[in-house]
């Protein structure tokens, strides 16, 4: 229920720069995912928003108010931790009601709010339980209720479902998404799982080595990855070093248009954007894997590289069959920046 | 079928339990029986004459009551002082980073590495010049030294074992640092701290060397009295009665701390 602004946020631990010049504005009611491999600084950003780390540089603003120097207890944020972080010496109700007790609310009011919060996360009537009597999923729900009961302006989640199994994780993240939309709460979510980010986020921030790589809607991020790192990190991507000359990609296995200056470049093409034509061609089928709903064909290139193509049907191609490779939608990178994309239209039309 | 399988006794466990019980409870039982025996000669399995004569004799002596009072006072004072000194120190060792932290921590523990008696004699000579020998406070101080290891080591491990995220979660919902300590850190570490306090109390109650070297002849604790009983005239029953008397405070303490002393509670407190 609030707008979050991060301005030039930076964090230095000793000699290492954990986060560098991080700018981000999260709109009221928006769900933003911070996505990146471990050590990319995503958790540090989240902890700076929550007040658990002090920013070395820059500022954190919530609804225009500077909270950079405030300790966690005086910030209108609430954090859900990776390991639920429930207090095992208190009951479920005690955990949820602790923050309310600190605010000196009347007992009856606390009981009412705790009951409501438990109902909200689907654990009605469990206030008297001990936390170790709950399953992992229930514990995370209690942690969520503990955060929500204080009606924070911004909810922060630090890989909250990482320790749960796949099915439970998917169910809980759907629930969290529903709750977030129902309550209209502003949310920042840290994860290293791209599926989670793509499924949940209004916008995704991809981070690497403390530097923001790209901020975009999930579909744009997938179709218009601005750096080779983002291209390789989100979804499957074939990354092939090529040479551009005279507006054409010169590669022993295929040709494609490339209206850019001559020189070396990195070609990025998704498996589903690789079309194959049997017979002739310099590609050799290495292996066909049948996934039921689709098949993945791996093709050896003449330069010892390999490219993956995704087909809706299982091609009856024996290994070592010659195929022609036709990249349909692709991006070109040079010096870590995108220099050309054949996919601009698709990305824009989808959100027109 | 399943119920029957579960009810089948675990023979190895039973044998182990019985062996342990015989080894631990056996001697205690013999001492307990002696305390209520007036005549018990070989080869009788049980005392031939029972009675409370020696209880009357023991409890009728003024020095027994003084010694008991002295011992209890000492134990309370030393435990309290030790907690006041050591618990904040343990928290500092566990959570704060200051120069020389590890060296300082080790120096606390190294007291246990010295031959105790040599250390005591050195301290005794210092105490002599300070006029502390033969005084209650002299004995209290010397016993305080003995308690340092339990009261620093165990609580330090306990504080270290408290997940920082639990504390951060408490900060997050609005608790200040002091409130976090009282409402989260301390309760989480409590089982191990209670264990440390109990070990300190019982250890002080039974401590003999320091109490004897510094306290004699004016300050007499229960164990010292027992030694003098045994030295003067060997009456088994008197020793047995005193043993039972000595055993009572620690048993009461154990019962009181039972809730905190499950293997799980202690393990969790120690970060296991």
Coordinates of C-alpha atoms in Angstrom, one line a residue:
Chain A
X1 CA 0.0 0.0 0.0
X2 CA 2.9 2.2 -0.6
X3 CA 5.5 3.3 -3.1
X4 CA 9.1 2.3 -2.6
X5 CA 12.0 4.1 -4.0
X6 CA 15.6 3.0 -4.0
X7 CA 18.1 5.7 -5.0
X8 CA 21.7 4.8 -5.8
X9 CA 21.6 2.2 -3.1
X10 CA 25.0 0.6 -2.4
X11 CA 26.5 -1.7 0.1
X12 CA 30.2 -2.4 0.7
X13 CA 31.4 -5.2 3.0
X14 CA 35.0 -4.6 3.7
X15 CA 36.6 -4.6 0.2
X16 CA 33.8 -6.3 -1.6
X17 CA 31.0 -4.3 -3.3
X18 CA 27.9 -6.3 -2.6
X19 CA 25.5 -3.9 -4.2
X20 CA 26.3 -1.0 -6.5
X21 CA 24.3 2.0 -7.4
X22 CA 20.9 0.3 -7.3
X23 CA 18.0 2.4 -8.5
X24 CA 14.4 1.1 -8.4
X25 CA 10.9 2.4 -8.0
X26 CA 8.2 0.0 -6.9
X27 CA 4.7 1.3 -7.5
X28 CA 1.9 1.0 -5.0
X29 CA 0.5 -2.6 -5.0
X30 CA 3.2 -3.9 -7.3
X31 CA 5.0 -7.2 -6.9
X32 CA 8.7 -7.0 -7.9
X33 CA 11.0 -10.0 -7.9
X34 CA 14.8 -9.6 -7.3
X35 CA 16.3 -12.5 -9.3
X36 CA 19.9 -13.6 -9.5
X37 CA 22.3 -16.3 -8.7
X38 CA 23.6 -16.6 -5.1
X39 CA 26.0 -13.8 -4.3
X40 CA 24.4 -11.4 -6.7
X41 CA 23.4 -9.0 -3.9
X42 CA 19.6 -9.5 -4.2
X43 CA 19.2 -10.5 -0.5
X44 CA 21.4 -7.5 0.5
X45 CA 19.1 -5.1 -1.3
X46 CA 16.1 -6.7 0.4
X47 CA 17.8 -6.5 3.8
X48 CA 18.6 -2.8 3.2
X49 CA 14.9 -2.2 2.5
X50 CA 14.0 -3.9 5.7
X51 CA 16.7 -2.2 7.7
X52 CA 18.8 -5.2 8.6
X53 CA 21.8 -3.8 6.7
X54 CA 22.6 -0.1 6.6
X55 CA 23.2 1.2 3.2
X56 CA 26.8 2.4 2.5
X57 CA 25.5 4.8 -0.1
X58 CA 22.1 6.0 -1.4
X59 CA 18.7 6.2 0.1
X60 CA 15.5 4.1 0.7
X61 CA 12.3 6.0 0.5
X62 CA 8.9 4.7 1.4
X63 CA 6.0 7.0 0.4
X64 CA 8.5 9.7 -0.1
X65 CA 9.8 9.4 3.4
X66 CA 13.5 8.7 3.9
X67 CA 13.9 5.6 6.1
X68 CA 17.6 4.9 5.2
X69 CA 18.8 5.4 8.7
X70 CA 15.9 3.8 10.6
X71 CA 16.2 0.5 12.4
X72 CA 13.9 -2.4 11.3
X73 CA 11.4 -1.8 14.1
X74 CA 10.7 1.7 13.0
X75 CA 10.2 0.9 9.3
X76 CA 6.7 0.2 7.8
X77 CA 8.1 -3.0 6.2
X78 CA 7.7 -6.6 7.2
X79 CA 10.0 -9.4 6.2
X80 CA 9.3 -13.1 5.6
X81 CA 12.5 -15.1 6.1
X82 CA 13.7 -18.1 4.3
X83 CA 13.6 -20.3 7.4
X84 CA 10.2 -19.2 8.7
X85 CA 12.0 -17.8 11.8
X86 CA 9.1 -18.5 14.1
X87 CA 9.8 -18.2 17.8
X88 CA 9.6 -21.8 19.1
X89 CA 9.0 -20.7 22.7
X90 CA 5.7 -19.1 21.7
X91 CA 2.5 -20.6 20.4
X92 CA 1.2 -19.8 16.9
X93 CA -1.0 -17.1 18.3
X94 CA 1.8 -15.8 20.4
X95 CA 4.0 -15.5 17.3
X96 CA 1.4 -13.6 15.3
X97 CA 0.3 -11.5 18.2
X98 CA 3.8 -10.4 19.4
X99 CA 4.0 -7.3 17.2
X100 CA 0.5 -6.3 18.3
X101 CA 1.4 -6.8 22.0
X102 CA 4.4 -4.5 21.5
X103 CA 1.9 -1.9 20.2
X104 CA -0.1 -2.3 23.4
X105 CA -3.3 -3.2 21.8
X106 CA -6.1 -4.5 24.0
X107 CA -6.2 -8.3 24.5
X108 CA -9.5 -8.8 22.8
X109 CA -8.4 -6.8 19.8
X110 CA -5.2 -8.9 19.6
X111 CA -7.1 -12.1 19.7
X112 CA -9.5 -10.9 17.0
X113 CA -6.7 -9.8 14.7
X114 CA -4.7 -13.0 15.3
X115 CA -7.8 -15.0 14.4
X116 CA -8.4 -13.0 11.3
X117 CA -4.8 -13.3 10.2
X118 CA -4.9 -17.1 10.7
X119 CA -8.1 -17.4 8.7
X120 CA -6.5 -15.3 6.0
X121 CA -3.7 -17.9 5.5
X122 CA -6.0 -20.9 5.9
X123 CA -5.0 -21.9 9.4
X124 CA -8.2 -20.8 11.4
X125 CA -8.3 -22.1 14.9
X126 CA -4.7 -23.0 15.2
X127 CA -3.6 -20.2 17.5
X128 CA -3.0 -22.5 20.5
X129 CA -0.7 -24.9 18.6
X130 CA 3.0 -25.0 19.2
X131 CA 5.1 -24.0 16.2
X132 CA 6.9 -27.4 16.1
X133 CA 3.6 -29.2 15.7
X134 CA 3.1 -27.6 12.3
X135 CA 4.3 -28.8 8.9
X136 CA 6.8 -26.8 6.9
X137 CA 4.1 -25.2 4.8
X138 CA 2.0 -24.4 7.8
X139 CA 5.0 -22.8 9.5
X140 CA 5.5 -20.5 6.4
X141 CA 1.8 -19.6 6.5
X142 CA 2.2 -18.6 10.2
X143 CA 5.2 -16.5 9.3
X144 CA 3.1 -14.9 6.5
X145 CA 0.3 -14.2 9.0
X146 CA 2.8 -12.7 11.4
X147 CA 3.9 -10.3 8.8
X148 CA 0.4 -9.4 7.4
X149 CA -1.2 -8.9 10.8
X150 CA 0.8 -5.7 11.3
X151 CA -0.5 -4.3 8.0
X152 CA 2.9 -3.4 6.7
X153 CA 3.2 -0.9 3.8
X154 CA 5.7 -3.2 2.1
X155 CA 6.1 -6.9 2.4
X156 CA 9.5 -8.3 1.9
X157 CA 10.1 -12.0 1.1
X158 CA 13.5 -13.6 1.2
X159 CA 13.2 -16.9 -0.7
X160 CA 10.4 -17.9 1.7
X161 CA 9.6 -21.1 -0.1
X162 CA 13.1 -22.4 -0.8
X163 CA 13.0 -25.1 1.8
X164 CA 9.6 -26.5 0.7
X165 CA 9.0 -29.2 -1.8
X166 CA 8.0 -28.4 -5.4
X167 CA 4.2 -28.9 -5.1
X168 CA 3.9 -27.0 -1.8
X169 CA 6.1 -24.2 -3.2
X170 CA 3.9 -23.8 -6.2
X171 CA 0.7 -23.8 -4.1
X172 CA 2.0 -21.3 -1.6
X173 CA 3.3 -18.9 -4.2
X174 CA -0.1 -18.9 -5.9
X175 CA -1.7 -18.2 -2.5
X176 CA 0.8 -15.4 -1.8
X177 CA 0.1 -13.9 -5.2
X178 CA -3.7 -14.1 -4.6
X179 CA -3.3 -12.5 -1.2
X180 CA -1.1 -9.8 -2.5
X181 CA -3.6 -8.9 -5.2
X182 CA -6.6 -9.1 -2.8
X183 CA -4.9 -6.8 -0.2
X184 CA -3.2 -4.6 -2.8
X185 CA 0.0 -4.8 -0.8
X186 CA 3.4 -3.7 -2.3
X187 CA 5.8 -6.6 -2.3
X188 CA 9.5 -7.3 -3.0
X189 CA 10.4 -10.9 -3.4
X190 CA 13.9 -12.4 -3.6
X191 CA 14.4 -15.6 -5.4
X192 CA 17.0 -17.5 -7.4
X193 CA 14.3 -19.5 -9.2
X194 CA 13.3 -18.0 -12.5
X195 CA 10.1 -20.0 -12.5
X196 CA 9.1 -18.4 -9.3
X197 CA 9.9 -14.9 -10.6
X198 CA 8.1 -15.5 -13.9
X199 CA 5.1 -16.8 -12.2
X200 CA 4.8 -14.2 -9.5
X201 CA 6.2 -10.9 -10.5
X202 CA 4.7 -7.8 -12.2
X203 CA 8.3 -6.8 -12.9
X204 CA 11.6 -8.7 -12.4
X205 CA 15.0 -7.2 -11.5
X206 CA 17.8 -9.4 -12.7
X207 CA 21.0 -8.9 -10.7
X208 CA 24.5 -10.1 -11.1
X209 CA 27.5 -9.3 -8.9
X210 CA 25.7 -6.5 -7.2
X211 CA 24.7 -4.8 -10.4
X212 CA 21.2 -4.5 -11.8
X213 CA 21.2 -6.1 -15.2
X214 CA 17.7 -5.4 -16.3
X215 CA 14.3 -4.4 -14.9
X216 CA 11.3 -5.5 -16.9
X217 CA 8.0 -7.3 -17.1
X218 CA 8.5 -11.1 -17.2
X219 CA 7.4 -11.3 -20.9
X220 CA 9.7 -8.5 -22.0
X221 CA 12.6 -10.0 -20.0
X222 CA 12.1 -13.2 -21.8
X223 CA 11.8 -11.7 -25.2
X224 CA 14.2 -8.8 -24.9
X225 CA 17.0 -9.8 -22.6
X226 CA 19.3 -6.7 -22.7
X227 CA 22.5 -8.5 -21.7
X228 CA 23.9 -12.0 -22.6
X229 CA 23.7 -12.8 -18.8
X230 CA 20.0 -12.1 -18.7
X231 CA 19.6 -14.0 -21.9
X232 CA 21.3 -17.0 -20.5
X233 CA 19.8 -16.8 -17.0
X234 CA 16.1 -16.5 -17.9
X235 CA 14.8 -19.6 -19.6
X236 CA 16.8 -21.7 -22.1
X237 CA 19.0 -19.9 -24.6
X238 CA 21.6 -20.9 -27.2
X239 CA 24.5 -18.5 -27.1
X240 CA 26.8 -18.8 -30.1
X241 CA 29.8 -16.7 -31.0
X242 CA 29.5 -15.5 -34.6
X243 CA 31.1 -13.2 -37.0
X244 CA 29.1 -10.4 -38.7
X245 CA 30.1 -9.2 -42.2
X246 CA 28.1 -7.2 -44.7
X247 CA 24.9 -7.3 -42.7
X248 CA 24.9 -11.1 -42.5
X249 CA 25.9 -13.5 -39.8
X250 CA 28.7 -15.7 -41.1
X251 CA 28.6 -19.1 -39.4
X252 CA 29.5 -22.5 -41.0
X253 CA 26.1 -23.9 -40.0
X254 CA 23.6 -21.1 -40.9
X255 CA 23.1 -17.6 -42.2
X256 CA 20.9 -14.9 -40.9
X257 CA 20.3 -11.2 -41.4
X258 CA 22.3 -8.9 -39.0
X259 CA 22.0 -5.2 -39.9
X260 CA 24.8 -4.2 -37.6
X261 CA 28.5 -3.1 -38.1
X262 CA 30.9 -5.8 -39.0
X263 CA 32.8 -7.7 -36.3
X264 CA 32.4 -10.5 -33.8
X265 CA 29.1 -10.8 -32.0
X266 CA 27.2 -13.2 -29.7
X267 CA 24.0 -14.7 -31.1
X268 CA 21.3 -15.6 -28.7
X269 CA 18.4 -17.8 -29.9
X270 CA 15.9 -19.7 -27.9
X271 CA 15.4 -23.4 -28.6
X272 CA 11.7 -22.8 -29.6
X273 CA 12.9 -20.2 -32.2
X274 CA 15.2 -22.6 -33.9
X275 CA 13.7 -24.1 -37.0
X276 CA 15.1 -27.2 -38.5
X277 CA 15.0 -28.5 -42.0
X278 CA 16.0 -32.1 -42.6
X279 CA 18.6 -33.0 -45.2
X280 CA 21.6 -31.0 -46.4
X281 CA 23.0 -28.4 -44.0
X282 CA 26.1 -28.4 -41.8
X283 CA 24.3 -29.4 -38.5
X284 CA 24.4 -33.0 -37.3
X285 CA 21.7 -34.3 -35.0
X286 CA 23.3 -35.4 -31.8
X287 CA 20.4 -36.5 -29.7
X288 CA 16.6 -36.2 -29.6
X289 CA 15.0 -36.1 -26.1
X290 CA 11.2 -36.7 -25.9
X291 CA 9.6 -34.7 -23.1
X292 CA 6.0 -35.8 -24.0
X293 CA 4.6 -32.4 -24.7
X294 CA 7.6 -31.4 -26.8
X295 CA 11.0 -32.7 -27.9
X296 CA 14.4 -31.2 -27.7
X297 CA 16.8 -31.8 -30.5
X298 CA 20.5 -31.2 -29.9
X299 CA 22.6 -30.5 -33.0
X300 CA 26.3 -30.5 -33.3
X301 CA 27.7 -27.5 -35.1
X302 CA 30.8 -27.8 -37.4
X303 CA 32.8 -25.5 -35.0
X304 CA 32.3 -28.1 -32.1
X305 CA 29.5 -26.0 -30.6
X306 CA 26.1 -27.4 -30.0
X307 CA 22.6 -25.9 -30.4
X308 CA 19.3 -26.9 -29.0
X309 CA 16.0 -26.8 -30.8
X310 CA 12.6 -27.3 -29.3
X311 CA 10.0 -29.1 -31.5
X312 CA 6.3 -29.6 -30.7
X313 CA 6.5 -33.1 -32.3
X314 CA 9.2 -35.8 -32.0
X315 CA 11.1 -35.7 -35.3
X316 CA 12.1 -39.1 -36.6
X317 CA 15.7 -38.0 -37.0
X318 CA 18.3 -40.5 -36.3
X319 CA 21.6 -39.3 -34.8
X320 CA 24.1 -37.9 -37.3
X321 CA 21.4 -36.9 -39.7
X322 CA 22.2 -33.6 -41.5
X323 CA 19.9 -30.7 -40.8
X324 CA 19.7 -27.0 -41.9
X325 CA 19.4 -24.6 -39.0
X326 CA 17.2 -21.6 -39.4
X327 CA 17.2 -19.1 -36.5
X328 CA 13.7 -17.4 -36.5
X329 CA 13.9 -14.9 -33.7
X330 CA 17.2 -14.0 -32.2
X331 CA 19.3 -11.3 -30.6
X332 CA 22.8 -10.1 -31.1
X333 CA 25.1 -8.9 -28.4
X334 CA 28.4 -7.1 -28.6
X335 CA 30.5 -5.8 -25.6
X336 CA 27.8 -7.1 -23.2
X337 CA 25.0 -5.0 -24.7
X338 CA 22.2 -6.0 -27.1
X339 CA 22.9 -4.5 -30.6
X340 CA 20.1 -6.0 -32.6
X341 CA 17.0 -8.0 -32.0
X342 CA 14.6 -9.6 -34.5
X343 CA 12.0 -10.0 -31.8
X344 CA 11.1 -6.4 -31.1
X345 CA 7.6 -6.6 -32.6
X346 CA 6.5 -9.7 -30.7
X347 CA 7.4 -8.2 -27.3
X348 CA 5.5 -5.0 -27.9
X349 CA 2.4 -6.5 -29.5
X350 CA 1.9 -8.8 -26.5
X351 CA 1.4 -5.8 -24.2
X352 CA -0.2 -3.3 -26.6
Chain B
X1 CA -0.9 -56.7 14.5
X2 CA 0.9 -53.4 14.4
X3 CA 0.0 -52.5 18.0
X4 CA 1.4 -55.9 19.1
X5 CA 4.6 -55.2 17.3
X6 CA 5.0 -51.9 18.9
X7 CA 4.3 -53.3 22.4
X8 CA 7.0 -55.9 22.1
X9 CA 9.7 -55.0 24.6
X10 CA 13.0 -53.8 23.3
X11 CA 15.3 -56.3 25.1
X12 CA 18.6 -54.6 24.5
X13 CA 17.2 -51.3 25.7
X14 CA 15.8 -53.0 28.8
X15 CA 19.1 -54.7 29.7
X16 CA 20.9 -51.4 29.2
X17 CA 18.4 -49.6 31.4
X18 CA 18.6 -52.2 34.2
X19 CA 22.4 -52.2 34.1
X20 CA 22.6 -48.5 34.3
X21 CA 20.0 -48.4 37.1
X22 CA 21.9 -51.0 39.1
X23 CA 25.2 -49.1 38.6
X24 CA 23.8 -45.6 39.4
X25 CA 20.9 -46.2 41.8
X26 CA 22.6 -49.2 43.5
X27 CA 25.1 -47.3 45.5
X28 CA 22.6 -44.5 46.3
X29 CA 20.2 -47.2 47.6
X30 CA 22.8 -48.7 49.8
X31 CA 23.7 -45.2 51.3
X32 CA 19.9 -44.5 51.6
X33 CA 19.4 -47.8 53.5
X34 CA 22.4 -47.2 55.8
X35 CA 20.9 -43.8 56.8
X36 CA 17.9 -45.7 58.3
X37 CA 19.8 -48.7 59.6
X38 CA 20.8 -49.2 63.2
X39 CA 22.2 -52.7 62.9
X40 CA 23.2 -54.1 59.6
X41 CA 25.7 -57.0 59.7
X42 CA 27.0 -59.4 57.1
X43 CA 25.4 -61.6 55.6
X44 CA 21.9 -59.9 56.1
X45 CA 20.6 -58.5 52.8
X46 CA 18.7 -55.8 54.6
X47 CA 19.4 -54.0 57.9
X48 CA 18.3 -56.1 60.8
X49 CA 17.3 -53.1 62.9
X50 CA 15.7 -50.0 61.5
X51 CA 15.5 -46.6 63.2
X52 CA 16.0 -42.9 63.1
X53 CA 18.5 -42.8 65.9
X54 CA 21.3 -41.4 63.7
X55 CA 19.0 -38.9 62.1
X56 CA 18.2 -37.6 65.6
X57 CA 21.9 -37.6 66.4
X58 CA 22.8 -35.8 63.2
X59 CA 20.0 -33.3 63.2
X60 CA 20.5 -32.6 66.9
X61 CA 23.9 -31.2 66.3
X62 CA 24.1 -27.5 65.9
X63 CA 27.1 -27.6 63.6
X64 CA 25.1 -29.6 61.0
X65 CA 22.5 -26.9 60.8
X66 CA 25.1 -24.1 60.6
X67 CA 27.0 -26.0 57.9
X68 CA 23.8 -26.5 55.9
X69 CA 22.9 -22.8 56.2
X70 CA 26.5 -21.9 55.2
X71 CA 26.4 -24.2 52.2
X72 CA 23.1 -23.0 51.0
X73 CA 24.0 -19.3 51.4
X74 CA 27.3 -19.9 49.6
X75 CA 25.7 -21.7 46.8
X76 CA 23.0 -19.0 46.3
X77 CA 25.5 -16.1 46.5
X78 CA 28.0 -17.8 44.2
X79 CA 25.4 -18.8 41.6
X80 CA 23.9 -15.4 41.6
X81 CA 27.2 -13.6 41.4
X82 CA 28.4 -16.0 38.7
X83 CA 25.2 -15.4 36.7
X84 CA 25.5 -11.6 37.0
X85 CA 29.2 -11.7 35.9
X86 CA 29.1 -14.5 33.4
X87 CA 25.8 -14.2 31.5
X88 CA 26.5 -10.7 30.0
X89 CA 30.1 -11.9 29.3
X90 CA 28.7 -15.0 27.6
X91 CA 26.4 -12.8 25.5
X92 CA 29.3 -10.6 24.6
X93 CA 31.4 -13.6 23.6
X94 CA 28.6 -15.0 21.5
X95 CA 27.4 -11.9 19.7
X96 CA 29.8 -9.0 19.9
X97 CA 33.1 -8.7 18.1
X98 CA 35.8 -7.1 20.1
X99 CA 39.6 -7.3 19.9
X100 CA 41.1 -10.2 21.8
X101 CA 37.8 -12.0 22.0
X102 CA 39.1 -15.5 21.4
X103 CA 42.1 -15.1 23.6
X104 CA 39.9 -13.7 26.4
X105 CA 37.4 -16.6 26.0
X106 CA 40.2 -19.1 26.1
X107 CA 41.7 -17.6 29.2
X108 CA 38.4 -18.2 31.0
X109 CA 38.5 -21.8 30.1
X110 CA 42.2 -22.2 30.8
X111 CA 41.4 -22.0 34.5
X112 CA 40.3 -25.6 34.2
X113 CA 43.6 -26.6 32.6
X114 CA 45.7 -25.7 35.7
X115 CA 46.1 -28.3 38.5
X116 CA 43.3 -27.0 40.7
X117 CA 45.1 -27.4 44.0
X118 CA 48.2 -25.5 43.0
X119 CA 46.1 -22.6 41.8
X120 CA 44.1 -22.7 45.1
X121 CA 47.3 -22.5 47.2
X122 CA 48.6 -19.5 45.2
X123 CA 45.3 -17.8 45.6
X124 CA 45.2 -18.7 49.3
X125 CA 48.5 -16.9 50.0
X126 CA 47.2 -13.8 48.3
X127 CA 43.9 -14.1 50.3
X128 CA 46.0 -14.5 53.5
X129 CA 47.5 -11.0 53.0
X130 CA 44.1 -9.6 52.1
X131 CA 42.5 -11.1 55.2
X132 CA 40.1 -13.1 53.3
X133 CA 41.1 -16.5 54.6
X134 CA 38.6 -18.0 56.9
X135 CA 35.8 -15.7 55.8
X136 CA 32.6 -16.4 54.0
X137 CA 33.5 -14.0 51.1
X138 CA 36.9 -15.5 50.7
X139 CA 35.2 -18.9 50.1
X140 CA 32.6 -17.3 47.8
X141 CA 35.3 -15.8 45.6
X142 CA 37.3 -18.9 45.4
X143 CA 34.2 -20.9 44.4
X144 CA 33.3 -18.3 41.9
X145 CA 36.5 -19.1 40.0
X146 CA 35.4 -22.7 39.7
X147 CA 32.0 -21.7 38.2
X148 CA 33.4 -19.6 35.4
X149 CA 33.8 -22.4 33.0
X150 CA 30.2 -23.7 33.1
X151 CA 28.7 -20.2 33.3
X152 CA 30.7 -18.8 30.4
X153 CA 31.0 -21.8 28.2
X154 CA 27.5 -23.2 28.1
X155 CA 25.6 -19.9 27.9
X156 CA 28.0 -18.7 25.1
X157 CA 27.2 -21.7 23.1
X158 CA 23.5 -21.2 23.9
X159 CA 23.5 -17.6 22.7
X160 CA 25.5 -18.5 19.6
X161 CA 22.9 -21.2 18.9
X162 CA 20.0 -18.7 18.7
X163 CA 19.2 -18.1 15.0
X164 CA 19.8 -14.5 14.2
X165 CA 16.8 -14.5 11.9
X166 CA 14.6 -15.1 15.0
X167 CA 16.0 -11.9 16.4
X168 CA 15.7 -10.0 13.2
X169 CA 12.1 -11.2 12.9
X170 CA 11.4 -9.7 16.3
X171 CA 13.1 -6.4 15.3
X172 CA 10.9 -6.5 12.2
X173 CA 7.6 -6.6 14.1
X174 CA 8.7 -3.7 16.2
X175 CA 10.8 -4.8 19.1
X176 CA 13.9 -2.8 20.1
X177 CA 17.2 -4.5 20.8
X178 CA 16.5 -4.8 24.6
X179 CA 13.1 -6.2 24.0
X180 CA 14.5 -8.7 21.5
X181 CA 16.9 -10.0 24.1
X182 CA 14.2 -10.4 26.7
X183 CA 11.5 -11.8 24.5
X184 CA 13.5 -13.9 22.0
X185 CA 17.2 -14.4 22.7
X186 CA 17.0 -15.2 26.4
X187 CA 13.9 -17.6 26.1
X188 CA 15.6 -19.4 23.3
X189 CA 18.8 -19.8 25.2
X190 CA 17.1 -20.5 28.5
X191 CA 17.3 -24.3 28.7
X192 CA 21.0 -24.3 28.4
X193 CA 21.3 -21.3 30.8
X194 CA 19.2 -23.1 33.4
X195 CA 21.4 -26.1 33.0
X196 CA 24.5 -24.0 33.6
X197 CA 22.9 -22.4 36.7
X198 CA 22.0 -25.8 38.0
X199 CA 25.5 -27.2 37.4
X200 CA 27.0 -24.1 39.1
X201 CA 24.7 -24.4 42.1
X202 CA 25.3 -28.1 42.6
X203 CA 29.0 -27.8 41.9
X204 CA 29.3 -25.0 44.5
X205 CA 27.3 -26.9 47.0
X206 CA 29.6 -29.9 46.8
X207 CA 32.9 -28.1 46.3
X208 CA 35.4 -29.2 48.9
X209 CA 39.0 -28.2 48.1
X210 CA 38.6 -24.4 47.9
X211 CA 36.2 -24.3 50.8
X212 CA 38.5 -26.3 52.9
X213 CA 41.7 -24.4 52.0
X214 CA 40.3 -20.9 52.3
X215 CA 37.4 -21.5 54.7
X216 CA 39.0 -23.6 57.4
X217 CA 38.5 -23.5 60.3
X218 CA 35.8 -20.8 60.6
X219 CA 33.7 -21.4 57.5
X220 CA 32.4 -25.0 57.4
X221 CA 30.3 -26.2 54.6
X222 CA 28.4 -29.5 54.5
X223 CA 31.1 -31.4 52.6
X224 CA 33.8 -30.2 55.0
X225 CA 31.7 -31.2 58.0
X226 CA 31.3 -34.6 56.4
X227 CA 35.0 -34.9 56.1
X228 CA 35.6 -34.1 59.7
X229 CA 32.9 -36.6 60.7
X230 CA 34.7 -39.3 58.8
X231 CA 38.1 -38.3 60.1
X232 CA 37.1 -38.2 63.8
X233 CA 35.1 -41.4 64.1
X234 CA 34.0 -43.7 61.4
X235 CA 30.3 -44.2 61.9
X236 CA 28.8 -45.3 58.6
X237 CA 25.4 -44.1 59.5
X238 CA 26.4 -40.5 60.2
X239 CA 28.0 -40.3 56.8
X240 CA 25.0 -41.9 55.2
X241 CA 22.6 -39.5 56.9
X242 CA 24.7 -36.5 55.8
X243 CA 24.9 -37.9 52.3
X244 CA 21.1 -38.1 52.1
X245 CA 20.9 -34.6 53.5
X246 CA 23.4 -33.3 50.9
X247 CA 21.6 -35.1 48.1
X248 CA 18.3 -33.3 48.9
X249 CA 19.1 -29.8 47.5
X250 CA 20.4 -31.0 44.2
X251 CA 17.5 -33.3 43.8
X252 CA 15.0 -30.5 44.5
X253 CA 17.0 -28.4 42.0
X254 CA 16.9 -31.1 39.4
X255 CA 13.1 -31.5 39.8
X256 CA 12.6 -27.8 39.4
X257 CA 14.8 -27.6 36.3
X258 CA 13.4 -30.9 34.8
X259 CA 11.3 -29.0 32.2
X260 CA 14.5 -27.4 30.7
X261 CA 16.7 -30.4 30.9
X262 CA 15.4 -32.8 28.4
X263 CA 18.2 -33.8 26.0
X264 CA 16.3 -31.9 23.3
X265 CA 16.0 -28.7 25.3
X266 CA 19.7 -28.8 26.2
X267 CA 20.7 -29.7 22.7
X268 CA 18.6 -26.9 21.2
X269 CA 20.1 -24.5 23.7
X270 CA 23.6 -25.5 22.7
X271 CA 22.8 -25.0 19.0
X272 CA 22.5 -28.7 18.3

